[in-house]
Amino acid sequence: MPIRRPRRAASLLVVALVAVLGLAGCAPEVVDGTIEPFTSTGGDLVGREPCPASEFECITLTVPADHRAAASPAWEVTFALRPADVEARGVLVTATGGPGSSGIALADRYTSAMDPEITDHYDLVFFDQRGIGRSEPFVCDRALSSFEEVLDASSDAGERDGYAAAAERFAGNCFAEAGVAPSDAPLFATAQAAEDLEVFRRWYGAERLVLYGESYGTQFQQAYAAAHPDRVESLVLDGVVDLQTPLRSFAAESARAYSDVLAATLAGCDAEPVCAEDGPGASAAAYDALAAELRAAPRPYDHPLADGGTEERELTLEELEGAAMASLSSPHARRQLQRALNAAAGGDELPLARLAAATAGADPETGEVAVDPSFSPALFYAVECQDYPTVPDGSTGRAELDRWLDSAAADGVAGVRLDDVYYGDLPCLFWPRGEEPVRPPAAIADPPYPLLLLTADTDPNTPAGNAQRVLERAPTDAALLVLTDGPHVLYGWGYACVDRAVTRLVTTGRLPARPVTTCTDSLAEAYVPLPPASAAGYDDPWETVDLLLAELLGPSFEAWPGTDALDLGCPAGGNAGYRITMAGAVRIALDGCAWTPGAPVDGVATVADGGTGEVTLDVTLPFAELTLSGDGNLGGTFRGERVR
């Protein structure tokens, strides 16, 4: 029985952090659309070796630290290359989201979702953008951990002064820890990083490139395509950033979108009988009541530990809103949020606490946030704060802080549930800008290649209006595909209409026949009821198995990197231990693991392919012995009768 664990769930920390900060790549103020020509020298081969545990080869090249300078120190940037399986017809370059993600870390997982027509006939290229992973890493974990200031429109002058001082200290501490001079801040601009790709193209000898960008990657690919339009075969922008939307406008649009998708998710629970039966009544009212309670004071609860004990912890407003923001970007995550909110409304805080931990990259048992080597939050700021002209000439960060906060009502943000998104980029007001900022071009002008835009009308990270505005300014050789109720970033999730359109454009250069195509999805996946209050509530073998899988393969499992053992205490006693086997499967050992008093579960569950493949189950409950095979057949006995 295969489970739906999308390939893009690999880096939940990226999704969570970007959601909390407010953007997955956003747009600059309108500028003149020109940048000084780059020299794009470099291209000396430094190293060529297999990427660790990967089908890709890692190729490290020298690039100028400053592509604008006639003479510049050399930096090293690493690209991952996978030759076509059969015969290469071209080169497909993928730019991943963030900014701050490691494309090399995601390369194999993303490739596994591509059509064989692509992998057979296209050389595939991913890369670590300058500032992450193998490419001149820009890291300041200590500075980030100490910067905890938050602000909103209600903050008084003293609080704003305090925030400004803290943000300035953070920026200075970050550059000092990273070992980078503040005057070098422009070197991390997207326009600089895009020229690194041009260095690779010339080194590799490719005449033109097929470009795919997701989220912030759409900004990267637009920057490259604007600088080198004659080197682009075709362009796919997935989760589109409109480069002509001002930064604050983008932040406001995203905050409203997050709140709208949350409202739709809550209303969707009320409209689904199974979810509504678990719920406390009107889901929106229950969410607001929980938020008001947590705003007044955290809610204490007993957290079960793997050794059988418990530890008193607190559920906080920050956890509620962080879990909500990080769970709105896909139907799968929205369903998990519905279940966790229903549980919390019923007095069970654990599912929401574990969802919050998973989306924040925290250990589900200790609560400690682990460093994710595939994402650099410091680079997020280094790119975000460099690309966008947040402080006009003649102004100050403190003055722009007042302007930003005092505009919340006019921007339609005042009173929305998830307004924190609007304030996520405030540190950029105090970030070093360098003497000569490097901005991405304002827009692609009359591109000589086909352009495919992908968006969902329920994408809170890069709201659908971005793609629609780009289409309105695009020439005739462009098309937009909209997935109703879909996720942020569409390609590779298994949506046939999306994947077919991308494969056709990549392999043939042909766009959909209509300028706008609409496909449909479900706002949230099918709801699985919460555990019953007593053992008597288990009255169906299939529903029992669905419940076990929903609990065992939930947020903690999905966020688990698999490098170390994972041991979880179960809510009503016992534990579940997660291990990677020699065969590369996930083995989950259940020792009296109970979600309901009087219904402990013993046995084993196995998930093939490192946790992404078929699921088997062999468990014993006081009233059942159940065996689920990989093809989805269920056998055994349940309450004295053989399962049929």
Coordinates of N, CA and C in Angstrom, one line a residue, residues 27-28 95 190-191 194 211-213 215-229 232 235-244 440-445 449 451 453 466 470 473:
A27 N 9.0 39.8 -4.3 CA 9.3 40.7 -5.4 C 9.9 42.0 -5.0
P28 N 10.8 42.6 -5.8 CA 11.4 43.9 -5.5 C 10.5 45.1 -5.9
A95 N 16.1 25.4 -10.5 CA 16.4 26.4 -9.4 C 15.4 26.2 -8.3
T190 N 20.7 38.0 -6.2 CA 20.3 37.0 -7.2 C 20.9 37.2 -8.6
A191 N 21.0 38.5 -8.9 CA 21.6 38.8 -10.2 C 23.1 38.3 -10.3
A194 N 22.9 34.4 -10.5 CA 22.4 33.9 -11.8 C 23.6 33.9 -12.8
L211 N 14.9 26.0 -18.5 CA 14.9 26.4 -17.2 C 13.6 26.1 -16.5
Y212 N 13.7 25.5 -15.3 CA 12.6 25.3 -14.4 C 12.9 26.0 -13.0
G213 N 12.1 26.8 -12.5 CA 12.3 27.4 -11.2 C 11.0 27.3 -10.4
S215 N 9.1 28.7 -6.8 CA 9.1 29.7 -5.7 C 10.2 30.7 -6.0
Y216 N 11.1 30.9 -5.0 CA 12.2 31.9 -5.2 C 13.0 31.5 -6.5
G217 N 13.0 30.2 -6.8 CA 13.7 29.8 -8.0 C 13.1 30.4 -9.3
T218 N 11.9 30.9 -9.2 CA 11.3 31.6 -10.4 C 12.0 33.0 -10.5
Q219 N 12.3 33.5 -9.4 CA 13.0 34.8 -9.4 C 14.4 34.6 -10.0
F220 N 15.1 33.6 -9.6 CA 16.4 33.3 -10.1 C 16.4 33.1 -11.6
Q221 N 15.5 32.2 -12.0 CA 15.5 31.9 -13.5 C 15.0 33.1 -14.3
Q222 N 14.2 34.0 -13.8 CA 13.8 35.2 -14.5 C 15.1 36.1 -14.6
A223 N 15.9 36.2 -13.5 CA 17.1 37.0 -13.6 C 18.0 36.5 -14.6
Y224 N 18.2 35.2 -14.7 CA 19.1 34.6 -15.7 C 18.5 34.9 -17.1
A225 N 17.2 34.6 -17.3 CA 16.6 34.7 -18.6 C 16.6 36.2 -19.1
A226 N 16.5 37.1 -18.2 CA 16.5 38.5 -18.6 C 17.9 38.9 -19.0
A227 N 18.9 38.4 -18.4 CA 20.3 38.7 -18.7 C 20.8 38.0 -19.9
H228 N 20.3 36.8 -20.2 CA 20.7 35.9 -21.3 C 19.6 35.3 -22.1
P229 N 18.7 36.1 -22.6 CA 17.5 35.6 -23.3 C 17.8 34.6 -24.4
V232 N 18.2 30.8 -23.6 CA 17.1 30.1 -23.0 C 16.2 29.3 -24.0
L235 N 11.1 28.2 -20.6 CA 11.1 28.6 -19.2 C 9.8 28.2 -18.5
V236 N 10.0 27.5 -17.4 CA 8.8 27.1 -16.5 C 8.9 27.8 -15.2
L237 N 7.9 28.6 -14.8 CA 7.9 29.3 -13.5 C 6.8 28.7 -12.7
D238 N 7.1 28.1 -11.5 CA 6.2 27.3 -10.7 C 6.1 27.9 -9.3
G239 N 5.0 28.5 -9.0 CA 4.9 29.3 -7.7 C 5.5 30.6 -8.0
V240 N 4.9 31.5 -8.8 CA 5.6 32.6 -9.5 C 5.8 33.8 -8.7
V241 N 6.9 34.4 -8.8 CA 7.3 35.7 -8.2 C 7.1 36.7 -9.3
D242 N 6.3 37.7 -9.1 CA 6.2 38.8 -10.0 C 7.2 39.9 -9.7
L243 N 8.2 40.1 -10.5 CA 9.3 41.0 -10.2 C 8.9 42.4 -10.3
Q244 N 7.7 42.7 -10.6 CA 7.2 44.1 -10.6 C 6.3 44.5 -9.5
P440 N 17.7 42.5 -9.3 CA 17.2 41.8 -10.4 C 16.5 42.8 -11.4
P441 N 16.5 42.5 -12.7 CA 15.7 43.3 -13.6 C 14.2 43.3 -13.2
A442 N 13.5 44.4 -13.6 CA 12.1 44.5 -13.2 C 11.3 43.5 -13.9
A443 N 11.6 43.0 -15.1 CA 10.7 42.1 -15.8 C 11.5 41.5 -17.0
I444 N 11.0 40.4 -17.5 CA 11.5 39.9 -18.7 C 10.8 40.6 -19.9
A445 N 11.5 41.1 -20.8 CA 10.9 41.9 -21.9 C 10.9 41.1 -23.2
Y449 N 11.3 32.9 -26.2 CA 11.2 31.4 -25.9 C 9.8 31.2 -25.2
L451 N 7.0 30.4 -22.5 CA 7.0 30.6 -21.0 C 5.7 29.9 -20.5
L453 N 3.6 29.3 -17.0 CA 3.4 29.7 -15.6 C 2.5 28.7 -14.9
N466 N 0.4 36.9 -8.6 CA 1.7 37.0 -9.2 C 1.8 36.5 -10.6
V470 N 2.1 38.4 -14.4 CA 3.1 38.1 -15.3 C 2.5 37.8 -16.7
R473 N 1.4 40.7 -18.8 CA 2.5 41.4 -19.5 C 3.2 40.6 -20.5

